[in-house]
C-alpha positions as a Python dict, from the first residue, in 0.01 Angstrom:
ca = {
    (1, 'X'): (0, 0, 0),
    (2, 'X'): (137, 340, -95),
    (3, 'X'): (193, 625, 148),
    (4, 'X'): (-77, 832, -22),
    (5, 'X'): (-337, 558, 27),
    (6, 'X'): (-253, 544, 397),
    (7, 'X'): (-246, 921, 439),
    (8, 'X'): (-570, 1009, 253),
    (9, 'X'): (-813, 851, 502),
    (10, 'X'): (-623, 1009, 789),
    (11, 'X'): (-649, 1354, 630),
    (12, 'X'): (-1023, 1318, 572),
    (13, 'X'): (-1073, 1200, 930),
    (14, 'X'): (-871, 1496, 1051),
    (15, 'X'): (-1082, 1744, 856),
    (16, 'X'): (-1402, 1588, 988),
    (17, 'X'): (-1271, 1604, 1344),
    (18, 'X'): (-1233, 1983, 1316),
    (19, 'X'): (-1582, 2031, 1173),
    (20, 'X'): (-1517, 2029, 798),
    (21, 'X'): (-1800, 1830, 638),
    (22, 'X'): (-1792, 1641, 311),
    (23, 'X'): (-1990, 1932, 157),
    (24, 'X'): (-1674, 2140, 182),
    (25, 'X'): (-1523, 1920, -88),
    (26, 'X'): (-1820, 1964, -327),
    (27, 'X'): (-1788, 2191, -627),
    (28, 'X'): (-2032, 2482, -677),
    (29, 'X'): (-2333, 2405, -895),
    (30, 'X'): (-2284, 2482, -1263),
    (31, 'X'): (-2637, 2420, -1390),
    (32, 'X'): (-2886, 2707, -1425),
    (33, 'X'): (-3235, 2688, -1576),
    (34, 'X'): (-3410, 3018, -1663),
    (35, 'X'): (-3789, 3056, -1688),
    (36, 'X'): (-3952, 3360, -1851),
    (37, 'X'): (-4271, 3530, -1738),
    (38, 'X'): (-4599, 3633, -1898),
    (39, 'X'): (-4617, 3826, -2228),
    (40, 'X'): (-4251, 3761, -2320),
    (41, 'X'): (-4039, 3467, -2430),
    (42, 'X'): (-3704, 3336, -2317),
    (43, 'X'): (-3497, 3562, -2543),
    (44, 'X'): (-3504, 3834, -2279),
    (45, 'X'): (-3274, 3620, -2068),
    (46, 'X'): (-2992, 3648, -2322),
    (47, 'X'): (-2788, 3912, -2132),
    (48, 'X'): (-2795, 3698, -1816),
    (49, 'X'): (-2734, 3382, -2020),
    (50, 'X'): (-2425, 3535, -2181),
    (51, 'X'): (-2274, 3641, -1848),
    (52, 'X'): (-2325, 3303, -1682),
    (53, 'X'): (-2220, 3109, -1991),
    (54, 'X'): (-1888, 3295, -2005),
    (55, 'X'): (-1829, 3197, -1643),
    (56, 'X'): (-1867, 2831, -1724),
    (57, 'X'): (-2226, 2772, -1623),
    (58, 'X'): (-2445, 2530, -1818),
    (59, 'X'): (-2748, 2751, -1883),
    (60, 'X'): (-3079, 2641, -2032),
    (61, 'X'): (-3380, 2861, -2113),
    (62, 'X'): (-3735, 2724, -2091),
    (63, 'X'): (-3976, 2830, -2365),
    (64, 'X'): (-4306, 2748, -2196),
    (65, 'X'): (-4629, 2808, -2391),
    (66, 'X'): (-4813, 3028, -2135),
    (67, 'X'): (-5132, 2828, -2192),
    (68, 'X'): (-5181, 2697, -1836),
    (69, 'X'): (-4981, 2655, -1518),
    (70, 'X'): (-4982, 2278, -1570),
    (71, 'X'): (-4850, 2313, -1927),
    (72, 'X'): (-4581, 2557, -1818),
    (73, 'X'): (-4468, 2344, -1524),
    (74, 'X'): (-4449, 2043, -1758),
    (75, 'X'): (-4236, 2240, -2004),
    (76, 'X'): (-4001, 2338, -1723),
    (77, 'X'): (-3970, 1981, -1602),
    (78, 'X'): (-3881, 1864, -1953),
    (79, 'X'): (-3579, 2094, -1943),
    (80, 'X'): (-3488, 1986, -1589),
    (81, 'X'): (-3500, 1623, -1700),
    (82, 'X'): (-3223, 1695, -1951),
    (83, 'X'): (-2983, 1827, -1687),
    (84, 'X'): (-2700, 1610, -1559),
    (85, 'X'): (-2687, 1739, -1203),
    (86, 'X'): (-2844, 1967, -944),
    (87, 'X'): (-2956, 2307, -1076),
    (88, 'X'): (-3054, 2656, -977),
    (89, 'X'): (-3404, 2730, -1106),
    (90, 'X'): (-3462, 3098, -1189),
    (91, 'X'): (-3782, 3279, -1286),
    (92, 'X'): (-3911, 3620, -1381),
    (93, 'X'): (-4265, 3749, -1313),
    (94, 'X'): (-4537, 3484, -1361),
    (95, 'X'): (-4252, 3236, -1403),
    (96, 'X'): (-4222, 3250, -1025),
    (97, 'X'): (-4552, 3063, -997),
    (98, 'X'): (-4407, 2799, -1229),
    (99, 'X'): (-4084, 2742, -1034),
    (100, 'X'): (-4274, 2748, -705),
    (101, 'X'): (-4425, 2417, -821),
    (102, 'X'): (-4155, 2283, -1054),
    (103, 'X'): (-3893, 2364, -790),
    (104, 'X'): (-3998, 2055, -595),
    (105, 'X'): (-3815, 1851, -858),
    (106, 'X'): (-3524, 1667, -690),
    (107, 'X'): (-3276, 1820, -936),
    (108, 'X'): (-3350, 2172, -807),
    (109, 'X'): (-3110, 2283, -534),
    (110, 'X'): (-3219, 2647, -505),
    (111, 'X'): (-3464, 2903, -640),
    (112, 'X'): (-3408, 3257, -765),
    (113, 'X'): (-3708, 3488, -805),
    (114, 'X'): (-3653, 3794, -1025),
    (115, 'X'): (-3942, 4037, -970),
    (116, 'X'): (-4151, 3721, -956),
    (117, 'X'): (-4449, 3570, -779),
    (118, 'X'): (-4358, 3334, -494),
    (119, 'X'): (-4707, 3214, -406),
    (120, 'X'): (-4805, 3022, -96),
    (121, 'X'): (-5042, 2725, -109),
    (122, 'X'): (-5387, 2834, -225),
    (123, 'X'): (-5277, 3184, -328),
    (124, 'X'): (-5324, 3332, -675),
    (125, 'X'): (-5156, 3619, -853),
    (126, 'X'): (-5491, 3793, -893),
    (127, 'X'): (-5564, 3767, -523),
    (128, 'X'): (-5224, 3897, -417),
    (129, 'X'): (-5252, 4177, -671),
    (130, 'X'): (-5563, 4299, -493),
    (131, 'X'): (-5374, 4310, -163),
    (132, 'X'): (-5081, 4493, -324),
    (133, 'X'): (-5223, 4667, -634),
    (134, 'X'): (-4980, 4720, -924),
    (135, 'X'): (-4940, 5056, -1098),
    (136, 'X'): (-5019, 4942, -1452),
    (137, 'X'): (-5364, 4954, -1611),
    (138, 'X'): (-5275, 4832, -1960),
    (139, 'X'): (-5376, 4465, -1947),
    (140, 'X'): (-5608, 4362, -2230),
    (141, 'X'): (-5812, 4040, -2237),
    (142, 'X'): (-5913, 3875, -2562),
    (143, 'X'): (-6255, 3714, -2622),
    (144, 'X'): (-6097, 3368, -2610),
    (145, 'X'): (-5942, 3416, -2266),
    (146, 'X'): (-5588, 3533, -2339),
    (147, 'X'): (-5417, 3851, -2221),
    (148, 'X'): (-5151, 4094, -2338),
    (149, 'X'): (-5015, 4439, -2252),
    (150, 'X'): (-5143, 4724, -2468),
    (151, 'X'): (-4843, 4797, -2694),
    (152, 'X'): (-4897, 5173, -2656),
    (153, 'X'): (-4827, 5139, -2283),
    (154, 'X'): (-4579, 4850, -2285),
    (155, 'X'): (-4267, 5067, -2262),
    (156, 'X'): (-4389, 5271, -1965),
    (157, 'X'): (-4550, 4985, -1776),
    (158, 'X'): (-4330, 4683, -1848),
    (159, 'X'): (-3989, 4809, -1954),
    (160, 'X'): (-3942, 5177, -1877),
    (161, 'X'): (-3564, 5144, -1846),
    (162, 'X'): (-3520, 4962, -2178),
    (163, 'X'): (-3432, 5162, -2492),
    (164, 'X'): (-3753, 5266, -2669),
    (165, 'X'): (-3683, 5060, -2984),
    (166, 'X'): (-3612, 4746, -2783),
    (167, 'X'): (-3926, 4793, -2575),
    (168, 'X'): (-4129, 4856, -2888),
    (169, 'X'): (-4014, 4529, -3039),
    (170, 'X'): (-4101, 4344, -2717),
    (171, 'X'): (-4443, 4509, -2719),
    (172, 'X'): (-4514, 4387, -3072),
    (173, 'X'): (-4372, 4037, -3027),
    (174, 'X'): (-4564, 3949, -2712),
    (175, 'X'): (-4662, 3595, -2622),
    (176, 'X'): (-5029, 3613, -2538),
    (177, 'X'): (-5086, 3455, -2199),
    (178, 'X'): (-5388, 3257, -2083),
    (179, 'X'): (-5579, 3462, -1827),
    (180, 'X'): (-5640, 3146, -1626),
    (181, 'X'): (-5276, 3125, -1517),
    (182, 'X'): (-5321, 3433, -1298),
    (183, 'X'): (-5611, 3279, -1105),
    (184, 'X'): (-5470, 2927, -1065),
    (185, 'X'): (-5403, 2853, -695),
    (186, 'X'): (-5055, 2744, -597),
    (187, 'X'): (-4998, 2397, -458),
    (188, 'X'): (-4701, 2292, -241),
    (189, 'X'): (-4451, 2582, -262),
    (190, 'X'): (-4092, 2475, -320),
    (191, 'X'): (-3956, 2780, -137),
    (192, 'X'): (-4073, 2622, 188),
    (193, 'X'): (-3834, 2334, 131),
    (194, 'X'): (-3540, 2487, -56),
    (195, 'X'): (-3325, 2801, -23),
    (196, 'X'): (-3426, 3102, -227),
    (197, 'X'): (-3293, 3434, -352),
    (198, 'X'): (-3496, 3736, -462),
    (199, 'X'): (-3449, 4045, -682),
    (200, 'X'): (-3684, 4333, -598),
    (201, 'X'): (-3729, 4578, -887),
    (202, 'X'): (-3790, 4906, -704),
    (203, 'X'): (-3967, 5079, -995),
    (204, 'X'): (-4176, 4780, -1106),
    (205, 'X'): (-4523, 4874, -1235),
    (206, 'X'): (-4638, 4520, -1317),
    (207, 'X'): (-4583, 4367, -972),
    (208, 'X'): (-4599, 4602, -675),
    (209, 'X'): (-4249, 4619, -521),
    (210, 'X'): (-4407, 4584, -177),
    (211, 'X'): (-4559, 4253, -288),
    (212, 'X'): (-4214, 4145, -406),
    (213, 'X'): (-4074, 4239, -65),
    (214, 'X'): (-4348, 4041, 108),
    (215, 'X'): (-4268, 3734, -102),
    (216, 'X'): (-3897, 3762, -28),
    (217, 'X'): (-3940, 3817, 346),
    (218, 'X'): (-4190, 3534, 384),
    (219, 'X'): (-3968, 3289, 201),
    (220, 'X'): (-3659, 3398, 395),
    (221, 'X'): (-3492, 3478, 64),
    (222, 'X'): (-3149, 3634, 29),
    (223, 'X'): (-3267, 3963, -122),
    (224, 'X'): (-3130, 4251, -327),
    (225, 'X'): (-3321, 4562, -434),
    (226, 'X'): (-3234, 4744, -755),
    (227, 'X'): (-3319, 5114, -769),
    (228, 'X'): (-3486, 5241, -1084),
    (229, 'X'): (-3542, 4891, -1218),
    (230, 'X'): (-3858, 4822, -1416),
    (231, 'X'): (-4029, 4485, -1447),
    (232, 'X'): (-3771, 4407, -1716),
    (233, 'X'): (-3495, 4412, -1453),
    (234, 'X'): (-3351, 4085, -1584),
    (235, 'X'): (-3276, 4260, -1915),
    (236, 'X'): (-3177, 4603, -1784),
    (237, 'X'): (-2961, 4490, -1489),
    (238, 'X'): (-2820, 4155, -1605),
    (239, 'X'): (-2496, 4191, -1408),
    (240, 'X'): (-2675, 4223, -1076),
    (241, 'X'): (-2920, 3943, -1160),
    (242, 'X'): (-2642, 3711, -1280),
    (243, 'X'): (-2439, 3785, -967),
    (244, 'X'): (-2729, 3679, -744),
    (245, 'X'): (-2779, 3361, -947),
    (246, 'X'): (-2409, 3286, -911),
    (247, 'X'): (-2436, 3343, -535),
    (248, 'X'): (-2723, 3095, -525),
    (249, 'X'): (-2514, 2840, -716),
    (250, 'X'): (-2220, 2882, -480),
    (251, 'X'): (-2434, 2852, -169),
    (252, 'X'): (-2660, 2566, -279),
    (253, 'X'): (-2398, 2293, -303),
    (254, 'X'): (-2558, 1951, -268),
}
């Protein structure tokens, strides 16, 4: 038997005796899954994707259909099923309702909410919006039960800190969202079982910043607040959002 084979167990035992657990030898998570919110698609995550990708993270973006909570959770789980190890699951806006359910997947090690709904069991986005009313009044409902933001008000309400041309494109390339998703009650919230992080957008007109603060405080989330940030905070402040996701990855070692 070589000296190294004799010494290795002794070193491990020594570390354990001084309180260093096996988790100390684990590498930080390198898997991140991003979930978009209502009215937009996953392309808005590109600035955050690029930052994390350059740092060596394996980043995937879910393109859920926005047709029902069940459909959107299923789409998220399909992407999680493709991952090779534990992941950080990140969501913007209505996407928070999706990861609150999909986050119970065993591959999810931590949750990051970016100006997103972190519902408790039985809660709905509509109900919480009545408790903490948002500033926007531009939601339009179609005869067949879908919703969108009036393009004439999209820039001011959804993305005030985006360049006008970029916001205009987003306004005219919206994914219409089933109205039913906003009144679907949450089931077992993953944030009760797993660590979470939260980005509060201080100038958000779509979700009241005080509602965002309530979600973060209730979940015990590690929280940052970004001054001047609109609901599109994930696009306009990608460095800060990516840094919080990276913090979650470093602190959620399994």
